[in-house]
PDB file of C-alpha atoms and ligand atoms in Angstrom:
ATOM      1  CA  MET R   1      -1.134 -43.901  -3.999  1.00 41.00           C
ATOM      2  CA  THR R   2      -4.290 -42.387  -2.453  1.00 43.00           C
ATOM      3  CA  GLU R   3      -6.603 -39.991  -4.365  1.00 42.00           C
ATOM      4  CA  GLY R   4      -5.345 -37.103  -2.228  1.00 43.00           C
ATOM      5  CA  ALA R   5      -1.704 -37.888  -3.081  1.00 45.00           C
ATOM      6  CA  LYS R   6      -2.483 -38.033  -6.762  1.00 50.00           C
ATOM      7  CA  ALA R   7      -4.206 -34.656  -6.610  1.00 68.00           C
ATOM      8  CA  GLY R   8      -1.136 -33.110  -4.995  1.00 79.00           C
ATOM      9  CA  VAL R   9      -0.298 -31.711  -1.553  1.00 85.00           C
ATOM     10  CA  PRO R  10      -1.708 -28.351  -0.605  1.00 90.00           C
ATOM     11  CA  VAL R  11       1.082 -25.726  -0.348  1.00 93.00           C
ATOM     12  CA  TRP R  12      -0.368 -22.316  -1.198  1.00 96.00           C
ATOM     13  CA  ASP R  13      -3.463 -21.286   0.853  1.00 97.00           C
ATOM     14  CA  LEU R  14      -6.406 -19.570  -0.574  1.00 98.00           C
ATOM     15  CA  PHE R  15      -5.413 -16.127   0.747  1.00 98.00           C
ATOM     16  CA  LEU R  16      -1.908 -16.310  -0.720  1.00 98.00           C
ATOM     17  CA  ARG R  17      -3.241 -17.365  -4.100  1.00 98.00           C
ATOM     18  CA  LEU R  18      -5.869 -14.563  -4.048  1.00 98.00           C
ATOM     19  CA  PHE R  19      -3.157 -12.100  -3.045  1.00 98.00           C
ATOM     20  CA  HIS R  20      -0.971 -13.125  -6.047  1.00 98.00           C
ATOM     21  CA  TRP R  21      -3.634 -12.926  -8.698  1.00 98.00           C
ATOM     22  CA  LEU R  22      -5.157  -9.691  -7.296  1.00 98.00           C
ATOM     23  CA  LEU R  23      -1.666  -8.233  -7.445  1.00 98.00           C
ATOM     24  CA  VAL R  24      -1.361  -9.150 -11.082  1.00 98.00           C
ATOM     25  CA  LEU R  25      -4.732  -7.573 -11.771  1.00 98.00           C
ATOM     26  CA  CYS R  26      -3.927  -4.490  -9.767  1.00 98.00           C
ATOM     27  CA  LEU R  27      -0.611  -3.850 -11.519  1.00 98.00           C
ATOM     28  CA  GLY R  28      -2.287  -4.384 -14.924  1.00 98.00           C
ATOM     29  CA  VAL R  29      -4.954  -1.746 -13.949  1.00 98.00           C
ATOM     30  CA  SER R  30      -2.268   0.582 -12.541  1.00 98.00           C
ATOM     31  CA  TRP R  31      -0.260   0.363 -15.729  1.00 98.00           C
ATOM     32  CA  GLY R  32      -3.338   0.758 -18.008  1.00 98.00           C
ATOM     33  CA  THR R  33      -4.632   3.838 -16.047  1.00 98.00           C
ATOM     34  CA  ALA R  34      -1.206   5.322 -16.045  1.00 97.00           C
ATOM     35  CA  GLU R  35      -0.835   4.971 -19.785  1.00 97.00           C
ATOM     36  CA  LEU R  36      -4.387   6.267 -20.520  1.00 96.00           C
ATOM     37  CA  GLY R  37      -3.430   9.693 -19.100  1.00 91.00           C
ATOM     38  CA  VAL R  38      -4.735  12.265 -16.763  1.00 92.00           C
ATOM     39  CA  GLU R  39      -8.502  11.439 -17.232  1.00 94.00           C
ATOM     40  CA  TYR R  40      -7.765   8.095 -15.576  1.00 96.00           C
ATOM     41  CA  ARG R  41      -5.477   9.392 -12.775  1.00 95.00           C
ATOM     42  CA  GLU R  42      -8.159   9.025 -10.100  1.00 95.00           C
ATOM     43  CA  TYR R  43      -8.561   5.304 -11.018  1.00 97.00           C
ATOM     44  CA  HIS R  44      -4.756   5.024 -11.119  1.00 98.00           C
ATOM     45  CA  PHE R  45      -4.659   6.232  -7.496  1.00 97.00           C
ATOM     46  CA  TYR R  46      -7.333   3.731  -6.461  1.00 98.00           C
ATOM     47  CA  SER R  47      -5.535   0.763  -7.983  1.00 98.00           C
ATOM     48  CA  GLY R  48      -2.253   2.064  -6.426  1.00 98.00           C
ATOM     49  CA  TYR R  49      -3.919   2.092  -2.989  1.00 98.00           C
ATOM     50  CA  CYS R  50      -5.094  -1.489  -3.679  1.00 98.00           C
ATOM     51  CA  ALA R  51      -1.479  -2.497  -4.560  1.00 98.00           C
ATOM     52  CA  LEU R  52      -0.338  -0.943  -1.263  1.00 98.00           C
ATOM     53  CA  GLY R  53      -2.996  -2.765   0.695  1.00 98.00           C
ATOM     54  CA  LEU R  54      -2.006  -6.055  -0.934  1.00 98.00           C
ATOM     55  CA  ILE R  55       1.574  -5.575   0.016  1.00 98.00           C
ATOM     56  CA  ILE R  56       0.693  -4.821   3.616  1.00 98.00           C
ATOM     57  CA  PHE R  57      -1.476  -7.927   3.687  1.00 98.00           C
ATOM     58  CA  ARG R  58       1.490  -9.971   2.290  1.00 98.00           C
ATOM     59  CA  LEU R  59       3.778  -8.620   5.007  1.00 98.00           C
ATOM     60  CA  LEU R  60       1.331  -9.726   7.705  1.00 98.00           C
ATOM     61  CA  TRP R  61       0.849 -13.072   5.910  1.00 98.00           C
ATOM     62  CA  GLY R  62       4.618 -13.532   5.784  1.00 98.00           C
ATOM     63  CA  LEU R  63       4.711 -13.160   9.576  1.00 98.00           C
ATOM     64  CA  PHE R  64       1.479 -14.834  10.676  1.00 97.00           C
ATOM     65  CA  GLY R  65       0.283 -16.688   7.668  1.00 97.00           C
ATOM     66  CA  THR R  66       0.308 -20.408   6.698  1.00 96.00           C
ATOM     67  CA  PRO R  67       3.692 -22.218   7.022  1.00 93.00           C
ATOM     68  CA  TYR R  68       4.857 -22.004   3.401  1.00 94.00           C
ATOM     69  CA  ALA R  69       3.795 -18.368   3.083  1.00 97.00           C
ATOM     70  CA  ARG R  70       5.992 -17.267   6.020  1.00 97.00           C
ATOM     71  CA  PHE R  71       9.197 -15.397   5.216  1.00 98.00           C
ATOM     72  CA  LEU R  72      11.237 -17.439   7.731  1.00 95.00           C
ATOM     73  CA  ASN R  73      10.253 -20.573   5.897  1.00 92.00           C
ATOM     74  CA  PHE R  74      11.597 -19.562   2.516  1.00 95.00           C
ATOM     75  CA  LEU R  75      14.371 -16.947   3.023  1.00 96.00           C
ATOM     76  CA  ARG R  76      17.695 -18.824   3.047  1.00 95.00           C
ATOM     77  CA  GLY R  77      21.252 -17.626   3.321  1.00 95.00           C
ATOM     78  CA  PRO R  78      23.863 -17.659   0.479  1.00 94.00           C
ATOM     79  CA  GLY R  79      25.024 -21.175   1.407  1.00 93.00           C
ATOM     80  CA  HIS R  80      21.629 -22.676   0.710  1.00 90.00           C
ATOM     81  CA  LEU R  81      21.180 -20.526  -2.346  1.00 93.00           C
ATOM     82  CA  PHE R  82      24.422 -21.648  -4.050  1.00 92.00           C
ATOM     83  CA  ALA R  83      23.903 -25.276  -3.015  1.00 91.00           C
ATOM     84  CA  TYR R  84      20.483 -25.136  -4.538  1.00 92.00           C
ATOM     85  CA  LEU R  85      21.700 -23.555  -7.728  1.00 91.00           C
ATOM     86  CA  GLN R  86      24.650 -26.015  -8.147  1.00 90.00           C
ATOM     87  CA  ALA R  87      22.348 -29.011  -7.587  1.00 90.00           C
ATOM     88  CA  ARG R  88      19.640 -27.604  -9.887  1.00 88.00           C
ATOM     89  CA  PHE R  89      21.911 -27.182 -12.845  1.00 84.00           C
ATOM     90  CA  SER R  90      24.536 -29.912 -12.307  1.00 84.00           C
ATOM     91  CA  ARG R  91      22.031 -32.841 -12.602  1.00 73.00           C
ATOM     92  CA  ALA R  92      24.537 -34.993 -10.724  1.00 78.00           C
ATOM     93  CA  THR R  93      22.712 -34.725  -7.333  1.00 80.00           C
ATOM     94  CA  PRO R  94      19.019 -33.749  -7.236  1.00 78.00           C
ATOM     95  CA  PRO R  95      18.297 -30.466  -5.541  1.00 81.00           C
ATOM     96  CA  GLU R  96      16.841 -30.428  -2.021  1.00 81.00           C
ATOM     97  CA  ILE R  97      13.047 -30.420  -2.037  1.00 82.00           C
ATOM     98  CA  TYR R  98      11.266 -27.187  -1.084  1.00 88.00           C
ATOM     99  CA  PRO R  99       7.494 -27.454  -0.931  1.00 88.00           C
ATOM    100  CA  GLY R 100       7.017 -23.663  -1.035  1.00 92.00           C
ATOM    101  CA  HIS R 101       9.450 -21.331  -2.692  1.00 96.00           C
ATOM    102  CA  ASN R 102      12.914 -22.705  -3.363  1.00 94.00           C
ATOM    103  CA  PRO R 103      15.746 -20.404  -2.164  1.00 96.00           C
ATOM    104  CA  VAL R 104      15.923 -18.548  -5.524  1.00 96.00           C
ATOM    105  CA  GLY R 105      12.070 -18.253  -5.769  1.00 96.00           C
ATOM    106  CA  GLY R 106      12.007 -16.904  -2.178  1.00 97.00           C
ATOM    107  CA  TRP R 107      14.359 -14.039  -2.862  1.00 97.00           C
ATOM    108  CA  ALA R 108      12.669 -13.374  -6.237  1.00 98.00           C
ATOM    109  CA  ALA R 109       9.355 -13.066  -4.284  1.00 98.00           C
ATOM    110  CA  ILE R 110      10.968 -10.538  -1.961  1.00 98.00           C
ATOM    111  CA  ALA R 111      12.443  -8.605  -4.858  1.00 98.00           C
ATOM    112  CA  LEU R 112       8.984  -8.396  -6.542  1.00 98.00           C
ATOM    113  CA  LEU R 113       7.245  -7.434  -3.356  1.00 98.00           C
ATOM    114  CA  ALA R 114       9.831  -4.749  -2.527  1.00 98.00           C
ATOM    115  CA  MET R 115       9.605  -3.318  -6.056  1.00 98.00           C
ATOM    116  CA  VAL R 116       5.826  -3.098  -5.944  1.00 98.00           C
ATOM    117  CA  ALA R 117       6.014  -1.506  -2.518  1.00 98.00           C
ATOM    118  CA  ALA R 118       8.577   1.150  -3.731  1.00 98.00           C
ATOM    119  CA  GLN R 119       6.406   1.802  -6.816  1.00 98.00           C
ATOM    120  CA  ALA R 120       3.328   2.432  -4.724  1.00 98.00           C
ATOM    121  CA  ILE R 121       5.133   4.476  -1.982  1.00 98.00           C
ATOM    122  CA  THR R 122       6.797   6.795  -4.541  1.00 98.00           C
ATOM    123  CA  GLY R 123       3.384   7.254  -6.172  1.00 98.00           C
ATOM    124  CA  LEU R 124       2.112   8.772  -2.905  1.00 98.00           C
ATOM    125  CA  PHE R 125       4.430  11.669  -3.428  1.00 98.00           C
ATOM    126  CA  ALA R 126       4.180  12.003  -7.206  1.00 97.00           C
ATOM    127  CA  ASP R 127       3.050  15.032  -9.141  1.00 94.00           C
ATOM    128  CA  ASP R 128       1.799  14.953 -12.732  1.00 92.00           C
ATOM    129  CA  ASP R 129       2.432  18.745 -13.165  1.00 88.00           C
ATOM    130  CA  ILE R 130      -1.074  18.983 -14.559  1.00 84.00           C
ATOM    131  CA  LEU R 131      -3.883  18.308 -12.085  1.00 88.00           C
ATOM    132  CA  TYR R 132      -3.088  15.457  -9.737  1.00 92.00           C
ATOM    133  CA  THR R 133      -0.669  14.866  -6.974  1.00 94.00           C
ATOM    134  CA  GLY R 134      -0.319  11.841  -4.707  1.00 97.00           C
ATOM    135  CA  PRO R 135      -1.736  12.444  -1.182  1.00 97.00           C
ATOM    136  CA  TYR R 136       1.694  12.928   0.430  1.00 98.00           C
ATOM    137  CA  ASN R 137       3.068  15.284  -2.174  1.00 97.00           C
ATOM    138  CA  GLU R 138       2.521  18.296   0.058  1.00 94.00           C
ATOM    139  CA  ALA R 139       4.512  16.573   2.867  1.00 96.00           C
ATOM    140  CA  VAL R 140       7.867  16.962   1.061  1.00 97.00           C
ATOM    141  CA  SER R 141       9.643  19.754  -0.789  1.00 96.00           C
ATOM    142  CA  ASP R 142       8.943  20.300  -4.519  1.00 95.00           C
ATOM    143  CA  GLN R 143      12.459  19.181  -5.276  1.00 97.00           C
ATOM    144  CA  LEU R 144      12.048  15.890  -3.375  1.00 98.00           C
ATOM    145  CA  ALA R 145       8.625  15.338  -4.858  1.00 97.00           C
ATOM    146  CA  GLY R 146      10.111  15.811  -8.390  1.00 97.00           C
ATOM    147  CA  GLU R 147      12.783  13.259  -7.594  1.00 98.00           C
ATOM    148  CA  LEU R 148      10.207  10.762  -6.206  1.00 98.00           C
ATOM    149  CA  THR R 149       8.067  11.192  -9.319  1.00 98.00           C
ATOM    150  CA  GLN R 150      11.175  10.404 -11.458  1.00 98.00           C
ATOM    151  CA  TRP R 151      11.703   7.300  -9.291  1.00 98.00           C
ATOM    152  CA  HIS R 152       8.046   6.424  -9.827  1.00 98.00           C
ATOM    153  CA  HIS R 153       8.685   6.342 -13.559  1.00 98.00           C
ATOM    154  CA  GLN R 154      11.981   4.538 -13.372  1.00 98.00           C
ATOM    155  CA  LEU R 155      11.014   1.959 -10.862  1.00 98.00           C
ATOM    156  CA  PHE R 156       8.238   0.830 -13.199  1.00 98.00           C
ATOM    157  CA  ASP R 157      10.728  -0.044 -15.885  1.00 98.00           C
ATOM    158  CA  GLY R 158      12.620  -2.127 -13.293  1.00 98.00           C
ATOM    159  CA  LEU R 159       9.400  -3.777 -12.183  1.00 98.00           C
ATOM    160  CA  LEU R 160       8.593  -4.762 -15.813  1.00 98.00           C
ATOM    161  CA  VAL R 161      12.030  -6.301 -16.177  1.00 98.00           C
ATOM    162  CA  LEU R 162      11.570  -8.278 -12.921  1.00 98.00           C
ATOM    163  CA  VAL R 163       8.134  -9.532 -14.054  1.00 98.00           C
ATOM    164  CA  VAL R 164       9.562 -10.688 -17.362  1.00 98.00           C
ATOM    165  CA  VAL R 165      12.320 -12.601 -15.477  1.00 98.00           C
ATOM    166  CA  HIS R 166       9.636 -14.020 -13.210  1.00 98.00           C
ATOM    167  CA  LEU R 167       7.735 -15.323 -16.234  1.00 98.00           C
ATOM    168  CA  ILE R 168      10.836 -16.673 -17.909  1.00 98.00           C
ATOM    169  CA  ALA R 169      11.751 -18.529 -14.742  1.00 97.00           C
ATOM    170  CA  ILE R 170       8.289 -20.143 -14.628  1.00 97.00           C
ATOM    171  CA  VAL R 171       8.612 -21.279 -18.246  1.00 98.00           C
ATOM    172  CA  VAL R 172      12.136 -22.677 -17.498  1.00 95.00           C
ATOM    173  CA  TYR R 173      10.718 -24.659 -14.556  1.00 94.00           C
ATOM    174  CA  ARG R 174       7.862 -25.953 -16.705  1.00 95.00           C
ATOM    175  CA  PHE R 175       9.859 -27.121 -19.657  1.00 95.00           C
ATOM    176  CA  GLY R 176      13.337 -27.558 -18.141  1.00 92.00           C
ATOM    177  CA  PHE R 177      12.424 -29.222 -14.796  1.00 89.00           C
ATOM    178  CA  ASN R 178       8.841 -30.297 -15.469  1.00 88.00           C
ATOM    179  CA  GLU R 179       7.440 -28.341 -12.495  1.00 89.00           C
ATOM    180  CA  ARG R 180       3.985 -26.794 -13.035  1.00 91.00           C
ATOM    181  CA  LEU R 181       4.311 -23.746 -10.755  1.00 95.00           C
ATOM    182  CA  THR R 182       1.515 -21.749 -12.327  1.00 97.00           C
ATOM    183  CA  ALA R 183      -1.037 -24.594 -11.848  1.00 95.00           C
ATOM    184  CA  ALA R 184       0.081 -24.704  -8.193  1.00 95.00           C
ATOM    185  CA  MET R 185      -0.455 -21.009  -7.851  1.00 97.00           C
ATOM    186  CA  LEU R 186      -3.950 -21.494  -9.160  1.00 97.00           C
ATOM    187  CA  HIS R 187      -5.212 -24.554  -7.241  1.00 95.00           C
ATOM    188  CA  GLY R 188      -2.678 -24.442  -4.428  1.00 94.00           C
ATOM    189  CA  ARG R 189      -1.385 -27.994  -4.786  1.00 90.00           C
ATOM    190  CA  LYS R 190       1.994 -29.473  -5.856  1.00 86.00           C
ATOM    191  CA  GLY R 191       2.455 -32.971  -7.235  1.00 77.00           C
ATOM    192  CA  LEU R 192       3.822 -35.452  -4.662  1.00 58.00           C
ATOM    193  CA  ALA R 193       5.821 -37.381  -7.275  1.00 58.00           C
ATOM    194  CA  ALA R 194       8.017 -34.342  -7.935  1.00 51.00           C
ATOM    195  CA  PHE R 195       8.174 -33.094  -4.426  1.00 55.00           C
ATOM    196  CA  GLY R 196       8.237 -36.070  -2.066  1.00 54.00           C
ATOM    197  CA  ALA R 197       6.214 -36.335   1.082  1.00 60.00           C
ATOM    198  CA  PHE R 198       5.877 -33.275   3.309  1.00 69.00           C
ATOM    199  CA  ALA R 199       3.578 -31.782   5.790  1.00 69.00           C
ATOM    200  CA  PRO R 200       0.178 -30.638   4.274  1.00 70.00           C
ATOM    201  CA  LEU R 201      -1.208 -27.171   4.893  1.00 83.00           C
ATOM    202  CA  GLY R 202      -4.214 -27.904   6.926  1.00 82.00           C
ATOM    203  CA  LYS R 203      -7.561 -26.011   6.857  1.00 90.00           C
ATOM    204  CA  THR R 204      -7.906 -22.535   5.491  1.00 94.00           C
ATOM    205  CA  PRO R 205      -7.386 -20.160   8.423  1.00 96.00           C
ATOM    206  CA  TRP R 206     -10.391 -17.984   7.652  1.00 98.00           C
ATOM    207  CA  LEU R 207     -10.298 -15.883  10.804  1.00 98.00           C
ATOM    208  CA  ARG R 208      -6.585 -15.079  10.492  1.00 98.00           C
ATOM    209  CA  GLY R 209      -6.872 -14.309   6.789  1.00 98.00           C
ATOM    210  CA  LEU R 210      -9.885 -12.004   7.215  1.00 98.00           C
ATOM    211  CA  LEU R 211      -8.186 -10.260  10.106  1.00 98.00           C
ATOM    212  CA  ALA R 212      -5.063  -9.693   8.031  1.00 98.00           C
ATOM    213  CA  ILE R 213      -7.178  -8.233   5.175  1.00 98.00           C
ATOM    214  CA  ALA R 214      -9.065  -5.971   7.618  1.00 98.00           C
ATOM    215  CA  LEU R 215      -5.752  -4.810   9.105  1.00 98.00           C
ATOM    216  CA  ALA R 216      -4.233  -4.129   5.699  1.00 98.00           C
ATOM    217  CA  ALA R 217      -7.338  -2.163   4.582  1.00 98.00           C
ATOM    218  CA  ALA R 218      -7.421  -0.181   7.850  1.00 98.00           C
ATOM    219  CA  SER R 219      -3.677   0.695   7.435  1.00 98.00           C
ATOM    220  CA  VAL R 220      -4.368   2.141   3.927  1.00 98.00           C
ATOM    221  CA  TRP R 221      -7.400   4.041   5.223  1.00 98.00           C
ATOM    222  CA  LEU R 222      -5.310   5.466   8.099  1.00 98.00           C
ATOM    223  CA  LEU R 223      -2.520   6.448   5.735  1.00 98.00           C
ATOM    224  CA  LEU R 224      -4.964   8.406   3.555  1.00 97.00           C
ATOM    225  CA  GLU R 225      -6.654   9.999   6.621  1.00 97.00           C
ATOM    226  CA  LEU R 226      -3.330  11.200   7.905  1.00 97.00           C
ATOM    227  CA  ALA R 227      -2.268  12.715   4.608  1.00 95.00           C
ATOM    228  CA  PRO R 228      -1.807  16.512   4.630  1.00 92.00           C
ATOM    229  CA  GLU R 229      -4.616  18.705   3.223  1.00 79.00           C
ATOM    230  CA  PRO R 230      -3.993  19.292  -0.505  1.00 70.00           C
ATOM    231  CA  VAL R 231      -3.004  22.857  -1.452  1.00 67.00           C
ATOM    232  CA  TYR R 232      -4.444  23.955  -4.821  1.00 61.00           C
ATOM    233  CA  ASP R 233      -2.704  26.490  -7.066  1.00 57.00           C
ATOM    234  CA  GLU R 234      -4.895  29.486  -7.854  1.00 54.00           C
ATOM    235  CA  TYR R 235      -4.055  28.719 -11.476  1.00 53.00           C
ATOM    236  CA  TYR R 236      -6.698  26.012 -11.483  1.00 51.00           C
ATOM    237  CA  TYR R 237      -9.573  28.281 -10.460  1.00 46.00           C
TER     238      TYR R 237
HETATM  239  C1  HEM S 301       2.086  -0.152  -7.667  1.00 60.93           C
HETATM  240  C2  HEM S 301       1.176   0.583  -8.233  1.00 60.93           C
HETATM  241  C3  HEM S 301       1.535   1.658  -9.239  1.00 60.93           C
HETATM  242  C4  HEM S 301       2.075   1.475 -10.548  1.00 60.93           C
HETATM  243  C5  HEM S 301       2.407   0.168 -11.189  1.00 60.93           C
HETATM  244  C6  HEM S 301       2.160   2.801 -11.060  1.00 60.93           C
HETATM  245  C7  HEM S 301       2.607   3.054 -12.322  1.00 60.93           C
HETATM  246  C8  HEM S 301       2.770   4.344 -12.924  1.00 60.93           C
HETATM  247  C9  HEM S 301       3.358   4.644 -14.211  1.00 60.93           C
HETATM  248  C10 HEM S 301       3.919   3.632 -15.185  1.00 60.93           C
HETATM  249  C11 HEM S 301       3.260   5.933 -14.390  1.00 60.93           C
HETATM  250  C12 HEM S 301       3.819   6.716 -15.549  1.00 60.93           C
HETATM  251  C13 HEM S 301       2.808   7.045 -16.619  1.00 60.93           C
HETATM  252  C14 HEM S 301       3.359   7.898 -17.664  1.00 60.93           C
HETATM  253  O1  HEM S 301       4.144   7.390 -18.444  1.00 60.93           O
HETATM  254  O2  HEM S 301       2.972   9.062 -17.807  1.00 60.93           O
HETATM  255  C15 HEM S 301       2.708   6.531 -13.236  1.00 60.93           C
HETATM  256  C16 HEM S 301       2.427   7.908 -13.000  1.00 60.93           C
HETATM  257  C17 HEM S 301       1.802   8.408 -11.889  1.00 60.93           C
HETATM  258  N1  HEM S 301       1.441   7.756 -10.775  1.00 60.93           N
HETATM  259 FE1  HEM S 301       1.578   5.755 -10.479  1.00 60.93          FE
HETATM  260  N2  HEM S 301       1.740   3.719 -10.183  1.00 60.93           N
HETATM  261  C18 HEM S 301       1.337   3.058  -9.041  1.00 60.93           C
HETATM  262  C19 HEM S 301       0.856   3.611  -7.903  1.00 60.93           C
HETATM  263  C20 HEM S 301       0.584   4.911  -7.668  1.00 60.93           C
HETATM  264  C21 HEM S 301       0.043   5.577  -6.502  1.00 60.93           C
HETATM  265  C22 HEM S 301      -0.310   4.785  -5.211  1.00 60.93           C
HETATM  266  C23 HEM S 301      -0.133   6.855  -6.691  1.00 60.93           C
HETATM  267  C24 HEM S 301      -0.640   7.939  -5.756  1.00 60.93           C
HETATM  268  C25 HEM S 301      -1.599   7.773  -5.009  1.00 60.93           C
HETATM  269  C26 HEM S 301       0.359   7.083  -8.018  1.00 60.93           C
HETATM  270  C27 HEM S 301       0.420   8.376  -8.590  1.00 60.93           C
HETATM  271  C28 HEM S 301       0.920   8.633  -9.888  1.00 60.93           C
HETATM  272  C29 HEM S 301       1.021  10.021 -10.440  1.00 60.93           C
HETATM  273  C30 HEM S 301       0.562  11.324  -9.766  1.00 60.93           C
HETATM  274  C31 HEM S 301       1.649   9.836 -11.728  1.00 60.93           C
HETATM  275  C32 HEM S 301       1.870  10.958 -12.711  1.00 60.93           C
HETATM  276  C33 HEM S 301       3.364  11.357 -12.644  1.00 60.93           C
HETATM  277  C34 HEM S 301       3.767  12.123 -13.926  1.00 60.93           C
HETATM  278  O3  HEM S 301       2.962  12.544 -14.718  1.00 60.93           O
HETATM  279  O4  HEM S 301       4.992  12.352 -14.000  1.00 60.93           O
HETATM  280  N3  HEM S 301       0.790   5.892  -8.588  1.00 60.93           N
HETATM  281  N4  HEM S 301       2.355   5.566 -12.337  1.00 60.93           N
HETATM  282  C1  HEM S 302       2.385  -8.209 -12.486  1.00 60.93           C
HETATM  283  C2  HEM S 302       2.790  -9.393 -12.681  1.00 60.93           C
HETATM  284  C3  HEM S 302       3.277 -10.304 -11.507  1.00 60.93           C
HETATM  285  C4  HEM S 302       3.771  -9.992 -10.253  1.00 60.93           C
HETATM  286  C5  HEM S 302       4.036  -8.576  -9.695  1.00 60.93           C
HETATM  287  C6  HEM S 302       3.993 -11.289  -9.615  1.00 60.93           C
HETATM  288  C7  HEM S 302       4.493 -11.354  -8.282  1.00 60.93           C
HETATM  289  C8  HEM S 302       4.723 -12.533  -7.618  1.00 60.93           C
HETATM  290  C9  HEM S 302       5.126 -12.660  -6.259  1.00 60.93           C
HETATM  291  C10 HEM S 302       5.381 -11.474  -5.360  1.00 60.93           C
HETATM  292  C11 HEM S 302       5.216 -13.948  -5.982  1.00 60.93           C
HETATM  293  C12 HEM S 302       5.588 -14.564  -4.622  1.00 60.93           C
HETATM  294  C13 HEM S 302       4.320 -15.071  -3.969  1.00 60.93           C
HETATM  295  C14 HEM S 302       4.360 -14.875  -2.477  1.00 60.93           C
HETATM  296  O1  HEM S 302       5.035 -15.704  -1.792  1.00 60.93           O
HETATM  297  O2  HEM S 302       3.853 -13.860  -2.041  1.00 60.93           O
HETATM  298  C15 HEM S 302       4.866 -14.717  -7.193  1.00 60.93           C
HETATM  299  C16 HEM S 302       4.959 -16.076  -7.269  1.00 60.93           C
HETATM  300  C17 HEM S 302       4.509 -16.750  -8.350  1.00 60.93           C
HETATM  301  N1  HEM S 302       3.942 -16.195  -9.567  1.00 60.93           N
HETATM  302 FE1  HEM S 302       3.832 -14.293  -9.983  1.00 60.93          FE
HETATM  303  N2  HEM S 302       3.634 -12.298 -10.402  1.00 60.93           N
HETATM  304  C18 HEM S 302       3.168 -11.760 -11.594  1.00 60.93           C
HETATM  305  C19 HEM S 302       2.717 -12.420 -12.683  1.00 60.93           C
HETATM  306  C20 HEM S 302       2.636 -13.785 -12.727  1.00 60.93           C
HETATM  307  C21 HEM S 302       2.006 -14.518 -13.915  1.00 60.93           C
HETATM  308  C22 HEM S 302       1.431 -13.864 -15.126  1.00 60.93           C
HETATM  309  C23 HEM S 302       2.131 -15.869 -13.579  1.00 60.93           C
HETATM  310  C24 HEM S 302       1.750 -17.060 -14.347  1.00 60.93           C
HETATM  311  C25 HEM S 302       1.792 -17.146 -15.639  1.00 60.93           C
HETATM  312  C26 HEM S 302       2.783 -15.923 -12.271  1.00 60.93           C
HETATM  313  C27 HEM S 302       3.032 -17.100 -11.614  1.00 60.93           C
HETATM  314  C28 HEM S 302       3.605 -17.195 -10.384  1.00 60.93           C
HETATM  315  C29 HEM S 302       3.968 -18.487  -9.716  1.00 60.93           C
HETATM  316  C30 HEM S 302       3.729 -19.829 -10.356  1.00 60.93           C
HETATM  317  C31 HEM S 302       4.527 -18.124  -8.522  1.00 60.93           C
HETATM  318  C32 HEM S 302       5.010 -19.188  -7.492  1.00 60.93           C
HETATM  319  C33 HEM S 302       6.528 -19.411  -7.761  1.00 60.93           C
HETATM  320  C34 HEM S 302       7.075 -20.464  -6.878  1.00 60.93           C
HETATM  321  O3  HEM S 302       6.451 -21.514  -6.810  1.00 60.93           O
HETATM  322  O4  HEM S 302       8.088 -20.168  -6.191  1.00 60.93           O
HETATM  323  N3  HEM S 302       3.043 -14.681 -11.801  1.00 60.93           N
HETATM  324  N4  HEM S 302       4.586 -13.803  -8.146  1.00 60.93           N
END
């Protein structure tokens, strides 16, 4: 076995890994600033915009990114999903090898991304009934804004549940199936012994990655530029 093979095969590119760990950081900051109260609301908004930017980047990367990051590469139909689950837990036949996300992991990734997107989008309309409103609060009726604020609270509970399931799954893969998924999300490589031979990733596509980041940042900027002018209650003066 060559040195390269021992070190593992590159699967997760630098941009995807950065995306993942920045998302974790961003959600931690969003949670912390939400809990700390109204004095930290401005920072809550900033971290929320970052989460939104990260999600837009991931959408672009799912379409134009490296092979294992692309949605079409890891989103499989119910047939694949059940065959994978059956093989995974029966131990009679080994499950098919998926270098990137397996069929369950792929849908879990989509669920997490959708949940974070919904959390950030509802935040844009939210109202804390004290001082701050999201930038699109004025674009909808008070009633709808109230409902979206409720959703913003409730979705977060759902997101927390999903993250806990995510972490439990990672522990099950580590101790049940001896797959070190977290290490792979850190250095980008997966062991060949466990995964067989498959096509490596190739060089980091710097230009494509930086373009996707620029496009995501520009989209958030435009979204904020297009937001309606805030209307302040006289009460605050
Ligand atoms: C994905 C990122 C986000 C997360 C995880 C998040 C999480 C939360 C949580 C947990 C609360 C409830 C705090 C409490 O218990 O009082 C909250 C409140 C709030 N968030 Fe976010 N949020 C995010 C993004 C945003 C964005 C982008 C905005 C607007 C720009 C926003 C605006 C607000 C406002 C105005 C409140 C106060 C609502 C109230 O007092 O009822 N959030 N957020
Ligand atoms: C706020 C908390 C977290 C969120 C929202 C989150 C979200 C995600 C998402 C969306 C993916 C899919 C990656 C992609 O294709 O875009 C993913 C994958 C992954 N996450 Fe997390 N994550 C969180 C915390 C963590 C933590 C704390 C760890 C490690 C201890 C972790 C380890 C992983 C691993 C190993 C994968 C790859 C799974 C696979 O190989 O299929 N995540 N996560």
